[in-house]
Tab-separated table of N, CA and C in Angstrom:
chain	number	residue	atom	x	y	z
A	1	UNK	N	0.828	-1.177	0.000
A	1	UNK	CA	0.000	0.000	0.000
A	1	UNK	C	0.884	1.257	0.000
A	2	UNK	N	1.791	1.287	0.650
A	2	UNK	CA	2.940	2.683	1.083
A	2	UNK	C	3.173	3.034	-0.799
A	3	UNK	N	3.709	1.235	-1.204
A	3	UNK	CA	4.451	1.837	-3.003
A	3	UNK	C	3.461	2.616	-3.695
A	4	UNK	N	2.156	2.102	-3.367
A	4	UNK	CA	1.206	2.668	-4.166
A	4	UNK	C	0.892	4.425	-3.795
A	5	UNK	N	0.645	4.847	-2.680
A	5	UNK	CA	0.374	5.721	-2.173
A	5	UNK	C	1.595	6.397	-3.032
A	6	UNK	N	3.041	6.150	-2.748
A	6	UNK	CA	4.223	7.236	-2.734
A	6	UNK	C	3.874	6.757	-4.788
A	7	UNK	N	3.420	6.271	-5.250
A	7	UNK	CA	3.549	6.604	-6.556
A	7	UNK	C	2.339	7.396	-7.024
A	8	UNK	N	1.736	7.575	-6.206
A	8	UNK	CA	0.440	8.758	-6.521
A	8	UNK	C	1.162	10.360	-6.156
A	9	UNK	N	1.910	10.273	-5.237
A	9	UNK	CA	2.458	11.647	-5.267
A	9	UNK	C	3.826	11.666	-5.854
A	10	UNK	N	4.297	10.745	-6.656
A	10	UNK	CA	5.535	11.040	-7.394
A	10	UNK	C	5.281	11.812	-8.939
A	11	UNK	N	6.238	11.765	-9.738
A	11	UNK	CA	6.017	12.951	-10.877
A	11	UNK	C	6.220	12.108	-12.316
A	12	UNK	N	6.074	10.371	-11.707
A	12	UNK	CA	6.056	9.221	-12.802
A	12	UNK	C	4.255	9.260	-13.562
A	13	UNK	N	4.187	9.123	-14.274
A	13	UNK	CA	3.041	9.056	-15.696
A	13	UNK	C	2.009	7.518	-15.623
A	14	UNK	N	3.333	6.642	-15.182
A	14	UNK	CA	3.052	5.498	-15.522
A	14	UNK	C	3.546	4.683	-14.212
A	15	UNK	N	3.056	3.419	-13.869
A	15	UNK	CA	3.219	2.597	-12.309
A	15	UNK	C	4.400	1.710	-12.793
A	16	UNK	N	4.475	1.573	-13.925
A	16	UNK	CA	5.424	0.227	-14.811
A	16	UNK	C	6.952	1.362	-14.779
A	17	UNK	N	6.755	2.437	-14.874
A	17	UNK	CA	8.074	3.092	-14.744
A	17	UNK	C	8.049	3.454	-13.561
A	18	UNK	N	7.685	4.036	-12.939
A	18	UNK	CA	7.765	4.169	-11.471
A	18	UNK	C	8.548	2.448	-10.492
A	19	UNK	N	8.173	1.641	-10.953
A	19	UNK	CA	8.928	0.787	-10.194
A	19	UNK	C	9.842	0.059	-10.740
A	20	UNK	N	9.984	0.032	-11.621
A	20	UNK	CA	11.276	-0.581	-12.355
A	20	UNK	C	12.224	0.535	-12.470
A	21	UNK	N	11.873	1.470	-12.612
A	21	UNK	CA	13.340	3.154	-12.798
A	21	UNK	C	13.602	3.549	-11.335
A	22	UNK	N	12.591	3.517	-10.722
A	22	UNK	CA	12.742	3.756	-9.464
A	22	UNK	C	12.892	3.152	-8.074
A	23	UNK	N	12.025	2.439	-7.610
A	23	UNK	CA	11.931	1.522	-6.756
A	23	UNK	C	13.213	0.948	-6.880
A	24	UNK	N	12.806	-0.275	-7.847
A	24	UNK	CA	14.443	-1.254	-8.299
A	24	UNK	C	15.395	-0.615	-7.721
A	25	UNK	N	15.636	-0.310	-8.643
A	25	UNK	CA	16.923	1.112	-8.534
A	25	UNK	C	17.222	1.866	-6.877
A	26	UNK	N	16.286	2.568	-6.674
A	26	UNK	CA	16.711	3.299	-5.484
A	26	UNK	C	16.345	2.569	-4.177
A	27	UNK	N	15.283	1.939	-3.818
A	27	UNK	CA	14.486	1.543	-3.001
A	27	UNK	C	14.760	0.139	-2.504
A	28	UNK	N	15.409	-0.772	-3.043
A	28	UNK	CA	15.782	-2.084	-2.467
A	28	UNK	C	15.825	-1.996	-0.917
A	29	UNK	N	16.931	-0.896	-0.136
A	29	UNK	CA	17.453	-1.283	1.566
A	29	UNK	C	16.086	-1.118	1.972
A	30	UNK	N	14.917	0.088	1.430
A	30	UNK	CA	13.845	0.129	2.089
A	30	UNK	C	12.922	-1.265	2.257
A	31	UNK	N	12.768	-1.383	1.233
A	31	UNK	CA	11.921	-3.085	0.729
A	31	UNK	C	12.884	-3.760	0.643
A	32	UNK	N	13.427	-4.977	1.024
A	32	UNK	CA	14.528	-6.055	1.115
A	32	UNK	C	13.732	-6.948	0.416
A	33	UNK	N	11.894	-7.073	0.174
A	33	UNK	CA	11.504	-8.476	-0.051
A	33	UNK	C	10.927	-7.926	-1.684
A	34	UNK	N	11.138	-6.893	-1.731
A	34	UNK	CA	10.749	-5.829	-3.294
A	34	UNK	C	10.462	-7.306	-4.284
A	35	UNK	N	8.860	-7.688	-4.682
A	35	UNK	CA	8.888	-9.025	-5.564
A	35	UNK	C	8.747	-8.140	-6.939
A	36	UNK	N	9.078	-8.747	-8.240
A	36	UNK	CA	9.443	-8.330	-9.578
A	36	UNK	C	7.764	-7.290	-9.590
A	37	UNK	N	8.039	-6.784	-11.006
A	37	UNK	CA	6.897	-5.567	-11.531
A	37	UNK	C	5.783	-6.926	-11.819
A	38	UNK	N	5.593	-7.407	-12.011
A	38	UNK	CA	4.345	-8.226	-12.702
A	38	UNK	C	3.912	-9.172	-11.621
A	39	UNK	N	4.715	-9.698	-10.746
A	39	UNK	CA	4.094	-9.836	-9.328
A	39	UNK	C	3.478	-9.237	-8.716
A	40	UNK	N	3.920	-8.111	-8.521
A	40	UNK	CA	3.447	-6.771	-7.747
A	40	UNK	C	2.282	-6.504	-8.452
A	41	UNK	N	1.678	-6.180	-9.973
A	41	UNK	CA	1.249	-6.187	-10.092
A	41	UNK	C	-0.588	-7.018	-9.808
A	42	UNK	N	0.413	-8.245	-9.832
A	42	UNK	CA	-0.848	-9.059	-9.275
A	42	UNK	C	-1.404	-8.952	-8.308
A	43	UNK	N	-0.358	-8.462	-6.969
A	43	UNK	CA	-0.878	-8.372	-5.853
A	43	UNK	C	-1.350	-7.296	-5.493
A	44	UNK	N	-1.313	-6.136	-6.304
A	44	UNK	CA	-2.289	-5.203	-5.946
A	44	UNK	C	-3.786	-5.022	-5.617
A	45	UNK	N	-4.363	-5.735	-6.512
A	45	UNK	CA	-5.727	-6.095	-5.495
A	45	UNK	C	-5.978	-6.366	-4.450
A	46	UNK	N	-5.215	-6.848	-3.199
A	46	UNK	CA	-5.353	-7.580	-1.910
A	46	UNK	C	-4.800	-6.288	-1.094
A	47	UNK	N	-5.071	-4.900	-2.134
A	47	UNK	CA	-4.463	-3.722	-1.156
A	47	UNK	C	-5.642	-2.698	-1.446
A	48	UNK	N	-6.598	-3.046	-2.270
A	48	UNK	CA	-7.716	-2.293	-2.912
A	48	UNK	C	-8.490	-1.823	-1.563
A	49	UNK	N	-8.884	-2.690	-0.511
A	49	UNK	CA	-10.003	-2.544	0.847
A	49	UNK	C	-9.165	-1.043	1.736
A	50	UNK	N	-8.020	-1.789	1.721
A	50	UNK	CA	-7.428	-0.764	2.931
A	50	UNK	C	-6.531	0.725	2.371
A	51	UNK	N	-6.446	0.846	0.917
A	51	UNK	CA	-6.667	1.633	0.173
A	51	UNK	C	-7.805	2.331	-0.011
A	52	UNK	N	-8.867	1.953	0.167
A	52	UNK	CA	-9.623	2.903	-0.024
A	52	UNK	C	-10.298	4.023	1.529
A	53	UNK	N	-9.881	2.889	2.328
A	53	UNK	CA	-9.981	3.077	3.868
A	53	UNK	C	-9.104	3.993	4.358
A	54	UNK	N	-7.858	4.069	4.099
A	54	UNK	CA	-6.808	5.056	3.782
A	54	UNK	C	-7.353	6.529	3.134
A	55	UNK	N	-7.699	6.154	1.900
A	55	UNK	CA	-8.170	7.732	1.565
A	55	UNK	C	-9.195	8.445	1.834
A	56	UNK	N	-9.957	7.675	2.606
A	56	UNK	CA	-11.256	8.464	3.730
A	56	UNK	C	-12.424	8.263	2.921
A	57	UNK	N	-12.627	6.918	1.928
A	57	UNK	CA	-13.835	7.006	1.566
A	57	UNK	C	-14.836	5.968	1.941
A	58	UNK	N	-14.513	6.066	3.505
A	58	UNK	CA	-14.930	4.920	4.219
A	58	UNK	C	-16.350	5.312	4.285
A	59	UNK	N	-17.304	5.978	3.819
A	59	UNK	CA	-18.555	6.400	4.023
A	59	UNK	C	-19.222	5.763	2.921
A	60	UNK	N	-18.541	5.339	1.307
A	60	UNK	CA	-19.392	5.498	0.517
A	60	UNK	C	-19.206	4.050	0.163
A	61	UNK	N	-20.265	3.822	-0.852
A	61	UNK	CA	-20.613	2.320	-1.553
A	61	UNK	C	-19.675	2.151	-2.573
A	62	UNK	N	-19.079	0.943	-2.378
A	62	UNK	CA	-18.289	0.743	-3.674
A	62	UNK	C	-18.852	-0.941	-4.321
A	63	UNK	N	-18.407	-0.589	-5.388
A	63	UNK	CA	-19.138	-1.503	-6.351
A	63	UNK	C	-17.820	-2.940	-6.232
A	64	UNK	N	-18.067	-4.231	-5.338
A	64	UNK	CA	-17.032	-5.456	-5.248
A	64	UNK	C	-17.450	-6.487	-5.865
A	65	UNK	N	-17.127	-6.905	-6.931
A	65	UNK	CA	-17.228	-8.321	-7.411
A	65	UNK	C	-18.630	-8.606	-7.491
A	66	UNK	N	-19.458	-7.678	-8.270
A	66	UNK	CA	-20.835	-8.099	-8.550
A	66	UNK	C	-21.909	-7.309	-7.345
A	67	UNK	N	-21.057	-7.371	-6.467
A	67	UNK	CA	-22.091	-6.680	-5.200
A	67	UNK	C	-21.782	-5.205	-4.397
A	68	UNK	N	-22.709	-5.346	-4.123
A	68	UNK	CA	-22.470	-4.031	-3.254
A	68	UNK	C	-21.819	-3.803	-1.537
A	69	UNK	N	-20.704	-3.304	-1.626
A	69	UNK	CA	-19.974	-3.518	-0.425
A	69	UNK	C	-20.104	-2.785	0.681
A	70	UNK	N	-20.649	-2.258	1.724
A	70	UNK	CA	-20.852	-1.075	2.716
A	70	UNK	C	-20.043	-1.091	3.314
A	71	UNK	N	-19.230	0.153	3.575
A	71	UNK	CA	-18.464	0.363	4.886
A	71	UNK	C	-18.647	1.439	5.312
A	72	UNK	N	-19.409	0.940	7.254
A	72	UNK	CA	-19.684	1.453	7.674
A	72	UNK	C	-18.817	2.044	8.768
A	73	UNK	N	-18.032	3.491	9.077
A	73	UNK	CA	-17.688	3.875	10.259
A	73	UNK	C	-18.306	3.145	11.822
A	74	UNK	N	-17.560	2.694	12.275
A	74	UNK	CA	-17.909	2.226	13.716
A	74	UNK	C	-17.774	3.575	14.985
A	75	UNK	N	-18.476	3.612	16.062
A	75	UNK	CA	-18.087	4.596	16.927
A	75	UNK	C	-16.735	4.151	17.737
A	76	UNK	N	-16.076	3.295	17.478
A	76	UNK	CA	-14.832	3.152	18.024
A	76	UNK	C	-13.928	3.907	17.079
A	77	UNK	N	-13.183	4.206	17.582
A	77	UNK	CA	-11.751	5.167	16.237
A	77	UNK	C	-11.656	4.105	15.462
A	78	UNK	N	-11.058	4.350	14.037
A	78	UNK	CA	-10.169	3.329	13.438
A	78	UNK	C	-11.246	2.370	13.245
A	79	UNK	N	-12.188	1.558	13.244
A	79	UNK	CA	-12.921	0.806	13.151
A	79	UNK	C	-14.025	0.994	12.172
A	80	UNK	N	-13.855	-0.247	11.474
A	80	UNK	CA	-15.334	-0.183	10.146
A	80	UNK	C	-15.807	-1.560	10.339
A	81	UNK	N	-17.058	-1.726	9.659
A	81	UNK	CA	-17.276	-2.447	9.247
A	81	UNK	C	-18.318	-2.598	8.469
A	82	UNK	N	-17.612	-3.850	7.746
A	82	UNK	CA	-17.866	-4.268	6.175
A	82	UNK	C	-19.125	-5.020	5.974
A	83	UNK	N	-20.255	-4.807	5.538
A	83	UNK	CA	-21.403	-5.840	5.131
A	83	UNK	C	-21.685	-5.762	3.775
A	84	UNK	N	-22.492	-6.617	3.121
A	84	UNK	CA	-22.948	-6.953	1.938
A	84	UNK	C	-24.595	-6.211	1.988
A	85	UNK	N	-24.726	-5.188	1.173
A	85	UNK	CA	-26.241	-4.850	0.963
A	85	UNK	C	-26.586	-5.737	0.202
């Protein structure tokens, strides 16, 4: 989630140059376990939930795999939760 975030505020065009010119390159001591561009790629979906939870759009409906996903703010801090309308 962090690579993704810091490549939304970098001044790269494209995610495929951003981590192969960059990352690779500069970023290895940070990430030691850094897996190739087309791995990474794959695994970006399994960062989609807490990505969006991250950018504060924990109020609204998003459209998951055919259904409709709610996340609802909890009155505890930090806390949601997720149901199926």
């Amino acid at each position: 989630m962090t690579i993704i975030v810091y490549f939304h505020h970098s001044s790269y065009r494209n995610f495929k140059d951003y981590y192969q010119k960059n990352l690779v390159k500069y970023y290895q001591k940070e990430f030691p376990k850094l897996v190739s561009y087309n791995r990474f790629v794959e695994l970006m979906s399994h960062a989609l939930i807490p990505l969006i939870l991250y950018l504060g759009f924990a109020e609204k409906v998003i459209k998951f795999k055919g259904g409709d996903l709610q996340v609802t703010p909890r009155k505890e801090k930090n806390k949601f939760l997720l149901s199926r309308r």
